[in-house]
Amino acid sequence: MGMVGGGKDAFIGAIHRIAANMDGLIELSCGALSINPEIAKESGKSLFLSEDRIYLTYEEMIQNESVLPADKRMDFLTIVTPNFAHFAPAMAALEAGFHVVIEKPMTFTLDEAKQLKAKLDETGLLLCLTHTYSGYPMVKQAKHMVQNGELGKIRKIIVEYPQGWLSRLSEREGNAGAAWRTDPKKSGKSGSMGDIGTHAAHLAEYISGLKITKLCADLNTMVDGRMLDDDGSVLLRFDNGAVGVLIASQIAAGEENALKIRIYGEKGGIEWAQMEPNTLIVKWLDQATQLLRAGSNYTNTLSSFATHNCRTPGGHPEGYLEAFGNIYRNFALTLSARLENNKPTNEMLDFPTVDEGIRGMAFIDTVVRSNLSNEKWTEFVV
Amino acid sequence: MGMVGGGKDAFIGAIHRIAANMDGLIELSCGALSINPEIAKESGKSLFLSEDRIYLTYEEMIQNESVLPADKRMDFLTIVTPNFAHFAPAMAALEAGFHVVIEKPMTFTLDEAKQLKAKLDETGLLLCLTHTYSGYPMVKQAKHMVQNGELGKIRKIIVEYPQGWLSRLSEREGNAGAAWRTDPKKSGKSGSMGDIGTHAAHLAEYISGLKITKLCADLNTMVDGRMLDDDGSVLLRFDNGAVGVLIASQIAAGEENALKIRIYGEKGGIEWAQMEPNTLIVKWLDQATQLLRAGSNYTNTLSSFATHNCRTPGGHPEGYLEAFGNIYRNFALTLSARLENNKPTNEMLDFPTVDEGIRGMAFIDTVVRSNLSNEKWTEFVV
Amino acid sequence: MGMVGGGKDAFIGAIHRIAANMDGLIELSCGALSINPEIAKESGKSLFLSEDRIYLTYEEMIQNESVLPADKRMDFLTIVTPNFAHFAPAMAALEAGFHVVIEKPMTFTLDEAKQLKAKLDETGLLLCLTHTYSGYPMVKQAKHMVQNGELGKIRKIIVEYPQGWLSRLSEREGNAGAAWRTDPKKSGKSGSMGDIGTHAAHLAEYISGLKITKLCADLNTMVDGRMLDDDGSVLLRFDNGAVGVLIASQIAAGEENALKIRIYGEKGGIEWAQMEPNTLIVKWLDQATQLLRAGSNYTNTLSSFATHNCRTPGGHPEGYLEAFGNIYRNFALTLSARLENNKPTNEMLDFPTVDEGIRGMAFIDTVVRSNLSNEKWTEFVV
Amino acid sequence: MGMVGGGKDAFIGAIHRIAANMDGLIELSCGALSINPEIAKESGKSLFLSEDRIYLTYEEMIQNESVLPADKRMDFLTIVTPNFAHFAPAMAALEAGFHVVIEKPMTFTLDEAKQLKAKLDETGLLLCLTHTYSGYPMVKQAKHMVQNGELGKIRKIIVEYPQGWLSRLSEREGNAGAAWRTDPKKSGKSGSMGDIGTHAAHLAEYISGLKITKLCADLNTMVDGRMLDDDGSVLLRFDNGAVGVLIASQIAAGEENALKIRIYGEKGGIEWAQMEPNTLIVKWLDQATQLLRAGSNYTNTLSSFATHNCRTPGGHPEGYLEAFGNIYRNFALTLSARLENNKPTNEMLDFPTVDEGIRGMAFIDTVVRSNLSNEKWTEFVV
């Protein structure tokens, strides 16, 4: 694995490395870890990279790695730069024949997303999009139960993602992560919806198996001086007739990372909260609520998609890093299977790809259009 | 206390009686408990009413009670009939000089609500509206903290009220409560919003001290064959610039009565859930989350409005009936103070009245108008 | 109902009155509410007692009430004095032909308890002991499930009752409730075990249907200057071979009233916590954990003993006062049935009586003996 | 890192590898992964070990690795065999100059534990004992708060570890982990206390900073046909006068891995539960309960020992593997510091060592002696 971005003190780069390391399947072998050459070098050394594979630009890295023997060069490129700097290294990597892993949102614009799709179709390479939250085993269990019809026809979806970390004008107080995320030149058209709303929308579509068809958005900038929205609420309609609400806020003071989803069907509902991820609450119309637990596979009730993504028995909590690791593990297992001319299992193939990336960019686009419109409903177009 | 409606097997009438009884301040002395004479008589007897005060119509009751000596007649009339039958007995009672207690929503139409207001202004009598949930001590604590500015300026309000009990077409399966609540001739213009949305809207305005100024509603009837909406989601704007979301659903299969509110300000947020009502979760931007507990008044941090409405020390859970009892107790204490020419305290006066009733009816009106409109925003007019 | 003790500012007397009032079945008609004549009079007036039935001593009350016509006199006497003053009024009441309700622990000594039992056997009168916690519907549900064998043979019981309110020497700081409870002349041989340990022991035996046969106790006085133990832990053995632990502490700083019980059998376990009383957690060896909820009787899975003790549908929380009210309601329904020569149902008869009171006193005795012994095990003798 | 034991399908070996891998500081370089040569080979290959470093016995591994150049050989040996097979490879490794990591309990007998201690004193090598639960950041925060006197003098400790996985005679149903853990020849003198009671005792002493001085134990074998105890409850006394209870059960049907500890002092108490490990509940005598959260370092209130052991910001749950990883990370950082002649920080040095291992073996010994005794109290001797 090579990495673009993610120098020391960058939050998400460090997370990607732990997630990739965890299962002993992936090794960081090279990086262009910062646009600041000093930081790039220092970060590379602290990560035990050999000096000749600590690069100063992604172009240099892709070029040099391309000419290494197949068993020496990086297998794929992970891109953890700010949003505006996803597309160029991704396209360059694909053109040089490398698979890519990209942090969400996939690109800066919907058009870029479509270009990546075309290139993938052309090359047959793989793109993995790290929508972390879909890597949790109990999320997969929920998806499985909906798919199996256990809840009946889905009627209502409530997905919320409150955070409080942008309650102050942190971008002016030296918080680098806040600075680029609230800068439309680096982050994109929307702040709250690009950073966390896309996670929420993806989770809703992933578990329910439904597609958003139209929406009504109210985006707001609640902190004076901020350049992008930091809060938004969206009414949703889905392709089976279900309705929904999506809330993404970064000014919900005192909240940490409280992504939560509830999906109700004719027969019952599921509830899953990222901050207590090992429990799936299943509520029924005509029997007692059940708590399904990651790792506790009584009488084989858990889906193979859930158990495949657990490392420990019930009661030994797995968390965010393991969910992130599941995305990497499935991507790596799929790659390995391909290298060995095996067919990857459906469980291995269960990681977000370019299609989810395109829908995420279309979601941002649609929400922003809706916010500017006086019409109640705006069609979701891809 | 006299009672209109609430014969045996009527849910809310029994609740009113327990709530009124609880503190030994109020006694049920007469009733017109059902439009069915047999049920009226039987219900009266089972409640130990003397036979001459078991009435068959509210008109008869008001007339007969009016001519009893002041110390014998009922002090006030409680109306627990279906919504369409609130106004007539209320107006008749007021005209005969009786105070009234009314189950929410206050009337069938906004116009009726305004007529009651005019009559109250004219007579100086009292009207108490049983928005139960504002009777919980931790709700009052939340209101107090917002009012004191402890959260800073309010930015975001999320209030939700999911229930699952109308997930089936229960109105055709012999459920009398479901039958009138889903019948537009008895319930009013909206199902979900009249029955539970008004509670949610009242709670949001009560705690925040803010007023809804405009909204965008999406009401839906998710169960085939139903005559009124059973689900709705509403985007909100408040008079200080805060934004919000209100969700009221009766088809959230598996949910019981999961009213919950979160209010976020610049410095922190509060969270309160009706099903665990003795805890107020207070989240802070820059310190650890606190759990404030009903009855546990460490170093006098709880508001006098909270402690006035507790009967037991911390750890002895009070619930729905006690919250309901608080509405009655405050109403009774206010009445007693007036009878004895004392000034009721602010804590006693803290029960919902006709003004909240009018806003509730205006909320229903506005939500229904918005739902029919293609415009995103509809002004909230009273 | 007449009352001995429970003048204004006495905690438990007020609780008894609310509990008795709640369902409209019982009315406070007379009282000897304090040994202080001023307080007795003032308290009686504030409770709307007629002046001729505000008594200054229980002897006077019993004598005067005895000569009133049957339909005027009190039906039963409730005794809410400190422990040392339970026996005399109880015996006097029984001798005068009145049923009694007594706050736990039933008496000051085991011998007094046995004398009451003999008098009850002789007179056929009823005694109701207010072990409040057994009045909760989900406690009754747990008992029912154990009784039905749903958990298999019971193996392990853990019952704990941590409180923090005696963490300081409150008895010297003007806390009247603390003063008598920590005074061996008023409270009895043990502080923590008499006040709360008896509740825990009763709950364990009530739900499990088992009897403690021997135990090993460690009682301690953790606050300097206190005259009785304020903390204790006890190893238990039951008559079916099950083992257990009972913890009762009043110096668990920061705890409110955190009574909790867990019972494990061969097939699963139940968990119930008084501070979240409407949920019974049922854990299974080979299926997902279930949350049974008071008031939510899906497909009639709840026991009739649970539903008989609910007043509201699921999601409308009932609490401590309702549990207390259930004890009174069942006692009153049993009395009424007897008065009308009906056979009370098993649900009505389900309230604690003199037998539970005797076991409670024997528990205190045995725990104190064990604490003084160097032997590991002490037989539980009644 | 080399590994003894932990072939495929062994639970704890896989956990050790993930924990060691996670932070990119440690690499598995060799192993004697099974006493079955086929499994040893197959396991080594699947873990990408080079063939010449897949050994069939630990003796072979230690001998061969000893003669490799310093920068090639393993840095330390991890021992994840059943308890009876800890001592021999550990002693051999130490004698060959290798540091060791051992799964708890450290040895089969207390005497073996003392021999390891003597050898460590002689050689200056390091031993790390994987008492995983002390690796959680919120456990470290609790320890820090007690140490700082924030709770005042400690009075009561309740530590419990209920599991349900041995509720059936699984050792006869093909469960290999159950088979050796319930076999006194492989597991040691006690089942429940060796496997999980030692974790609980360590946690109590680690957080409180106190030492157990005497105890009273009741061990039981609740499943017919089992050779060792599967349940135990222990009364505790600590060296500052505090009292406590320790419960360890493997027949608590329906429980997963519910280790939980509560420690009460004069001013407040802490509560921590392994299954929701990112929250430390802090209860106060005179203020509201606080929820301290891993990763959320508001105004620097968290101890440096807590923050040093977090990888993610608040709301991104870390779990069991990260806690395990913290033990390895601190051990690796301490080793690195020594190799570079730096002084490791106190945060790095905060991992369990031979002293904790000796106390664990003494705990097992004392508990077993107490269980056989008719005396109430048995001295804890090391």
JSON list of C-alpha atoms in Angstrom, two decimals, chain C residues 60-200:
[
{"chain": "C", "resi": 60, "resn": "GLU", "atom": "CA", "xyz": [-56.79, 6.95, 71.42]},
{"chain": "C", "resi": 61, "resn": "MET", "atom": "CA", "xyz": [-57.31, 6.39, 67.71]},
{"chain": "C", "resi": 62, "resn": "ILE", "atom": "CA", "xyz": [-57.88, 2.66, 68.01]},
{"chain": "C", "resi": 63, "resn": "GLN", "atom": "CA", "xyz": [-60.24, 3.11, 70.94]},
{"chain": "C", "resi": 64, "resn": "ASN", "atom": "CA", "xyz": [-62.32, 5.86, 69.33]},
{"chain": "C", "resi": 65, "resn": "GLU", "atom": "CA", "xyz": [-62.47, 4.26, 65.92]},
{"chain": "C", "resi": 66, "resn": "SER", "atom": "CA", "xyz": [-63.53, 0.95, 67.46]},
{"chain": "C", "resi": 67, "resn": "VAL", "atom": "CA", "xyz": [-66.76, 2.45, 68.71]},
{"chain": "C", "resi": 68, "resn": "LEU", "atom": "CA", "xyz": [-67.69, 4.16, 65.44]},
{"chain": "C", "resi": 69, "resn": "PRO", "atom": "CA", "xyz": [-70.33, 2.44, 63.30]},
{"chain": "C", "resi": 70, "resn": "ALA", "atom": "CA", "xyz": [-68.82, -0.11, 60.90]},
{"chain": "C", "resi": 71, "resn": "ASP", "atom": "CA", "xyz": [-69.35, 2.07, 57.85]},
{"chain": "C", "resi": 72, "resn": "LYS", "atom": "CA", "xyz": [-67.73, 5.09, 59.47]},
{"chain": "C", "resi": 73, "resn": "ARG", "atom": "CA", "xyz": [-64.68, 3.71, 61.20]},
{"chain": "C", "resi": 74, "resn": "MET", "atom": "CA", "xyz": [-61.35, 3.17, 59.53]},
{"chain": "C", "resi": 75, "resn": "ASP", "atom": "CA", "xyz": [-61.05, -0.11, 57.65]},
{"chain": "C", "resi": 76, "resn": "PHE", "atom": "CA", "xyz": [-57.44, -0.71, 58.54]},
{"chain": "C", "resi": 77, "resn": "LEU", "atom": "CA", "xyz": [-54.48, 0.89, 60.23]},
{"chain": "C", "resi": 78, "resn": "THR", "atom": "CA", "xyz": [-51.24, 1.83, 58.46]},
{"chain": "C", "resi": 79, "resn": "ILE", "atom": "CA", "xyz": [-48.13, 1.98, 60.62]},
{"chain": "C", "resi": 80, "resn": "VAL", "atom": "CA", "xyz": [-45.29, 4.16, 59.34]},
{"chain": "C", "resi": 81, "resn": "THR", "atom": "CA", "xyz": [-43.41, 4.88, 62.54]},
{"chain": "C", "resi": 82, "resn": "PRO", "atom": "CA", "xyz": [-39.74, 3.97, 63.11]},
{"chain": "C", "resi": 83, "resn": "ASN", "atom": "CA", "xyz": [-39.12, 0.25, 63.44]},
{"chain": "C", "resi": 84, "resn": "PHE", "atom": "CA", "xyz": [-39.16, 0.09, 67.24]},
{"chain": "C", "resi": 85, "resn": "ALA", "atom": "CA", "xyz": [-42.70, 1.49, 67.24]},
{"chain": "C", "resi": 86, "resn": "HIS", "atom": "CA", "xyz": [-44.30, -0.96, 64.81]},
{"chain": "C", "resi": 87, "resn": "PHE", "atom": "CA", "xyz": [-45.28, -3.75, 67.13]},
{"chain": "C", "resi": 88, "resn": "ALA", "atom": "CA", "xyz": [-47.33, -2.02, 69.81]},
{"chain": "C", "resi": 89, "resn": "PRO", "atom": "CA", "xyz": [-49.81, -0.25, 67.51]},
{"chain": "C", "resi": 90, "resn": "ALA", "atom": "CA", "xyz": [-49.98, -3.29, 65.25]},
{"chain": "C", "resi": 91, "resn": "MET", "atom": "CA", "xyz": [-50.88, -5.60, 68.12]},
{"chain": "C", "resi": 92, "resn": "ALA", "atom": "CA", "xyz": [-53.33, -3.07, 69.55]},
{"chain": "C", "resi": 93, "resn": "ALA", "atom": "CA", "xyz": [-55.03, -2.70, 66.18]},
{"chain": "C", "resi": 94, "resn": "LEU", "atom": "CA", "xyz": [-55.32, -6.44, 65.67]},
{"chain": "C", "resi": 95, "resn": "GLU", "atom": "CA", "xyz": [-56.73, -6.86, 69.15]},
{"chain": "C", "resi": 96, "resn": "ALA", "atom": "CA", "xyz": [-59.34, -4.24, 68.35]},
{"chain": "C", "resi": 97, "resn": "GLY", "atom": "CA", "xyz": [-60.23, -6.04, 65.15]},
{"chain": "C", "resi": 98, "resn": "PHE", "atom": "CA", "xyz": [-58.49, -3.81, 62.61]},
{"chain": "C", "resi": 99, "resn": "HIS", "atom": "CA", "xyz": [-56.41, -5.10, 59.72]},
{"chain": "C", "resi": 100, "resn": "VAL", "atom": "CA", "xyz": [-52.94, -3.57, 59.49]},
{"chain": "C", "resi": 101, "resn": "VAL", "atom": "CA", "xyz": [-50.46, -2.34, 56.90]},
{"chain": "C", "resi": 102, "resn": "ILE", "atom": "CA", "xyz": [-46.87, -2.09, 58.18]},
{"chain": "C", "resi": 103, "resn": "GLU", "atom": "CA", "xyz": [-43.77, -0.57, 56.71]},
{"chain": "C", "resi": 104, "resn": "LYS", "atom": "CA", "xyz": [-40.83, -2.98, 56.60]},
{"chain": "C", "resi": 105, "resn": "PRO", "atom": "CA", "xyz": [-38.97, -4.33, 58.55]},
{"chain": "C", "resi": 106, "resn": "MET", "atom": "CA", "xyz": [-42.12, -5.60, 60.18]},
{"chain": "C", "resi": 107, "resn": "THR", "atom": "CA", "xyz": [-41.00, -5.35, 63.80]},
{"chain": "C", "resi": 108, "resn": "PHE", "atom": "CA", "xyz": [-38.07, -4.59, 66.05]},
{"chain": "C", "resi": 109, "resn": "THR", "atom": "CA", "xyz": [-37.36, -8.21, 66.94]},
{"chain": "C", "resi": 110, "resn": "LEU", "atom": "CA", "xyz": [-38.05, -11.61, 65.46]},
{"chain": "C", "resi": 111, "resn": "ASP", "atom": "CA", "xyz": [-40.04, -12.50, 68.56]},
{"chain": "C", "resi": 112, "resn": "GLU", "atom": "CA", "xyz": [-42.45, -9.60, 68.01]},
{"chain": "C", "resi": 113, "resn": "ALA", "atom": "CA", "xyz": [-42.88, -10.79, 64.44]},
{"chain": "C", "resi": 114, "resn": "LYS", "atom": "CA", "xyz": [-43.91, -14.22, 65.65]},
{"chain": "C", "resi": 115, "resn": "GLN", "atom": "CA", "xyz": [-46.37, -12.74, 68.12]},
{"chain": "C", "resi": 116, "resn": "LEU", "atom": "CA", "xyz": [-48.05, -10.85, 65.29]},
{"chain": "C", "resi": 117, "resn": "LYS", "atom": "CA", "xyz": [-48.26, -14.05, 63.29]},
{"chain": "C", "resi": 118, "resn": "ALA", "atom": "CA", "xyz": [-49.95, -15.81, 66.20]},
{"chain": "C", "resi": 119, "resn": "LYS", "atom": "CA", "xyz": [-52.45, -12.98, 66.63]},
{"chain": "C", "resi": 120, "resn": "LEU", "atom": "CA", "xyz": [-53.28, -13.02, 62.92]},
{"chain": "C", "resi": 121, "resn": "ASP", "atom": "CA", "xyz": [-53.81, -16.76, 63.01]},
{"chain": "C", "resi": 122, "resn": "GLU", "atom": "CA", "xyz": [-56.11, -16.26, 65.98]},
{"chain": "C", "resi": 123, "resn": "THR", "atom": "CA", "xyz": [-58.14, -13.39, 64.56]},
{"chain": "C", "resi": 124, "resn": "GLY", "atom": "CA", "xyz": [-58.18, -14.10, 60.84]},
{"chain": "C", "resi": 125, "resn": "LEU", "atom": "CA", "xyz": [-57.28, -10.47, 60.19]},
{"chain": "C", "resi": 126, "resn": "LEU", "atom": "CA", "xyz": [-54.97, -9.37, 57.41]},
{"chain": "C", "resi": 127, "resn": "LEU", "atom": "CA", "xyz": [-51.49, -7.90, 57.60]},
{"chain": "C", "resi": 128, "resn": "CYS", "atom": "CA", "xyz": [-49.88, -6.26, 54.59]},
{"chain": "C", "resi": 129, "resn": "LEU", "atom": "CA", "xyz": [-46.14, -5.56, 54.62]},
{"chain": "C", "resi": 130, "resn": "THR", "atom": "CA", "xyz": [-45.01, -2.88, 52.19]},
{"chain": "C", "resi": 131, "resn": "HIS", "atom": "CA", "xyz": [-42.09, -4.54, 50.46]},
{"chain": "C", "resi": 132, "resn": "THR", "atom": "CA", "xyz": [-42.62, -2.03, 47.69]},
{"chain": "C", "resi": 133, "resn": "TYR", "atom": "CA", "xyz": [-40.28, -3.49, 45.14]},
{"chain": "C", "resi": 134, "resn": "SER", "atom": "CA", "xyz": [-42.26, -6.67, 44.79]},
{"chain": "C", "resi": 135, "resn": "GLY", "atom": "CA", "xyz": [-45.13, -4.48, 43.57]},
{"chain": "C", "resi": 136, "resn": "TYR", "atom": "CA", "xyz": [-43.48, -3.71, 40.24]},
{"chain": "C", "resi": 137, "resn": "PRO", "atom": "CA", "xyz": [-45.10, -5.50, 37.30]},
{"chain": "C", "resi": 138, "resn": "MET", "atom": "CA", "xyz": [-41.80, -6.60, 35.78]},
{"chain": "C", "resi": 139, "resn": "VAL", "atom": "CA", "xyz": [-40.77, -8.15, 39.10]},
{"chain": "C", "resi": 140, "resn": "LYS", "atom": "CA", "xyz": [-43.95, -10.17, 38.95]},
{"chain": "C", "resi": 141, "resn": "GLN", "atom": "CA", "xyz": [-43.17, -11.11, 35.38]},
{"chain": "C", "resi": 142, "resn": "ALA", "atom": "CA", "xyz": [-39.74, -12.34, 36.45]},
{"chain": "C", "resi": 143, "resn": "LYS", "atom": "CA", "xyz": [-41.27, -14.42, 39.24]},
{"chain": "C", "resi": 144, "resn": "HIS", "atom": "CA", "xyz": [-43.70, -15.90, 36.76]},
{"chain": "C", "resi": 145, "resn": "MET", "atom": "CA", "xyz": [-40.96, -16.87, 34.31]},
{"chain": "C", "resi": 146, "resn": "VAL", "atom": "CA", "xyz": [-38.90, -18.55, 36.99]},
{"chain": "C", "resi": 147, "resn": "GLN", "atom": "CA", "xyz": [-41.96, -20.34, 38.31]},
{"chain": "C", "resi": 148, "resn": "ASN", "atom": "CA", "xyz": [-42.80, -21.57, 34.81]},
{"chain": "C", "resi": 149, "resn": "GLY", "atom": "CA", "xyz": [-39.34, -23.03, 34.46]},
{"chain": "C", "resi": 150, "resn": "GLU", "atom": "CA", "xyz": [-38.43, -20.78, 31.56]},
{"chain": "C", "resi": 151, "resn": "LEU", "atom": "CA", "xyz": [-34.92, -20.28, 32.92]},
{"chain": "C", "resi": 152, "resn": "GLY", "atom": "CA", "xyz": [-34.46, -23.90, 33.95]},
{"chain": "C", "resi": 153, "resn": "LYS", "atom": "CA", "xyz": [-33.14, -24.76, 37.39]},
{"chain": "C", "resi": 154, "resn": "ILE", "atom": "CA", "xyz": [-31.88, -21.62, 39.16]},
{"chain": "C", "resi": 155, "resn": "ARG", "atom": "CA", "xyz": [-28.14, -21.60, 39.84]},
{"chain": "C", "resi": 156, "resn": "LYS", "atom": "CA", "xyz": [-27.02, -18.12, 40.82]},
{"chain": "C", "resi": 157, "resn": "ILE", "atom": "CA", "xyz": [-28.66, -15.03, 42.30]},
{"chain": "C", "resi": 158, "resn": "ILE", "atom": "CA", "xyz": [-26.98, -11.65, 42.59]},
{"chain": "C", "resi": 159, "resn": "VAL", "atom": "CA", "xyz": [-28.98, -8.98, 44.37]},
{"chain": "C", "resi": 160, "resn": "GLU", "atom": "CA", "xyz": [-27.50, -5.62, 45.20]},
{"chain": "C", "resi": 161, "resn": "TYR", "atom": "CA", "xyz": [-28.81, -2.49, 46.81]},
{"chain": "C", "resi": 162, "resn": "PRO", "atom": "CA", "xyz": [-26.29, 0.34, 46.76]},
{"chain": "C", "resi": 163, "resn": "GLN", "atom": "CA", "xyz": [-27.23, 3.76, 48.10]},
{"chain": "C", "resi": 164, "resn": "GLY", "atom": "CA", "xyz": [-24.97, 6.66, 48.94]},
{"chain": "C", "resi": 165, "resn": "TRP", "atom": "CA", "xyz": [-27.08, 8.78, 51.26]},
{"chain": "C", "resi": 166, "resn": "LEU", "atom": "CA", "xyz": [-25.29, 7.74, 54.47]},
{"chain": "C", "resi": 167, "resn": "SER", "atom": "CA", "xyz": [-21.80, 8.46, 53.11]},
{"chain": "C", "resi": 168, "resn": "ARG", "atom": "CA", "xyz": [-21.55, 11.28, 55.62]},
{"chain": "C", "resi": 169, "resn": "LEU", "atom": "CA", "xyz": [-22.51, 11.29, 59.29]},
{"chain": "C", "resi": 170, "resn": "SER", "atom": "CA", "xyz": [-25.89, 12.72, 58.31]},
{"chain": "C", "resi": 171, "resn": "GLU", "atom": "CA", "xyz": [-27.46, 11.56, 61.58]},
{"chain": "C", "resi": 172, "resn": "ARG", "atom": "CA", "xyz": [-25.52, 14.35, 63.27]},
{"chain": "C", "resi": 173, "resn": "GLU", "atom": "CA", "xyz": [-26.41, 16.91, 60.63]},
{"chain": "C", "resi": 174, "resn": "GLY", "atom": "CA", "xyz": [-30.10, 17.17, 61.30]},
{"chain": "C", "resi": 175, "resn": "ASN", "atom": "CA", "xyz": [-31.33, 14.41, 59.01]},
{"chain": "C", "resi": 176, "resn": "ALA", "atom": "CA", "xyz": [-34.17, 12.89, 61.07]},
{"chain": "C", "resi": 177, "resn": "GLY", "atom": "CA", "xyz": [-34.54, 9.85, 58.80]},
{"chain": "C", "resi": 178, "resn": "ALA", "atom": "CA", "xyz": [-30.83, 9.12, 59.14]},
{"chain": "C", "resi": 179, "resn": "ALA", "atom": "CA", "xyz": [-30.96, 9.68, 62.90]},
{"chain": "C", "resi": 180, "resn": "TRP", "atom": "CA", "xyz": [-33.44, 6.94, 63.77]},
{"chain": "C", "resi": 181, "resn": "ARG", "atom": "CA", "xyz": [-32.25, 4.53, 61.10]},
{"chain": "C", "resi": 182, "resn": "THR", "atom": "CA", "xyz": [-28.71, 4.54, 62.54]},
{"chain": "C", "resi": 183, "resn": "ASP", "atom": "CA", "xyz": [-29.83, 4.34, 66.16]},
{"chain": "C", "resi": 184, "resn": "PRO", "atom": "CA", "xyz": [-29.93, 0.73, 67.37]},
{"chain": "C", "resi": 185, "resn": "LYS", "atom": "CA", "xyz": [-32.64, 1.62, 69.90]},
{"chain": "C", "resi": 186, "resn": "LYS", "atom": "CA", "xyz": [-35.01, 2.69, 67.17]},
{"chain": "C", "resi": 187, "resn": "SER", "atom": "CA", "xyz": [-33.87, 0.79, 64.10]},
{"chain": "C", "resi": 188, "resn": "GLY", "atom": "CA", "xyz": [-32.86, -2.64, 65.38]},
{"chain": "C", "resi": 189, "resn": "LYS", "atom": "CA", "xyz": [-29.78, -4.84, 65.31]},
{"chain": "C", "resi": 190, "resn": "SER", "atom": "CA", "xyz": [-28.57, -3.84, 61.87]},
{"chain": "C", "resi": 191, "resn": "GLY", "atom": "CA", "xyz": [-28.63, -0.61, 59.92]},
{"chain": "C", "resi": 192, "resn": "SER", "atom": "CA", "xyz": [-27.97, -1.49, 56.29]},
{"chain": "C", "resi": 193, "resn": "MET", "atom": "CA", "xyz": [-29.57, -4.92, 56.50]},
{"chain": "C", "resi": 194, "resn": "GLY", "atom": "CA", "xyz": [-32.68, -3.74, 58.33]},
{"chain": "C", "resi": 195, "resn": "ASP", "atom": "CA", "xyz": [-33.29, -0.77, 56.09]},
{"chain": "C", "resi": 196, "resn": "ILE", "atom": "CA", "xyz": [-32.44, -2.11, 52.66]},
{"chain": "C", "resi": 197, "resn": "GLY", "atom": "CA", "xyz": [-30.97, -5.60, 52.99]},
{"chain": "C", "resi": 198, "resn": "THR", "atom": "CA", "xyz": [-34.39, -6.95, 53.91]},
{"chain": "C", "resi": 199, "resn": "HIS", "atom": "CA", "xyz": [-35.80, -5.53, 50.67]},
{"chain": "C", "resi": 200, "resn": "ALA", "atom": "CA", "xyz": [-33.04, -7.25, 48.71]}
]
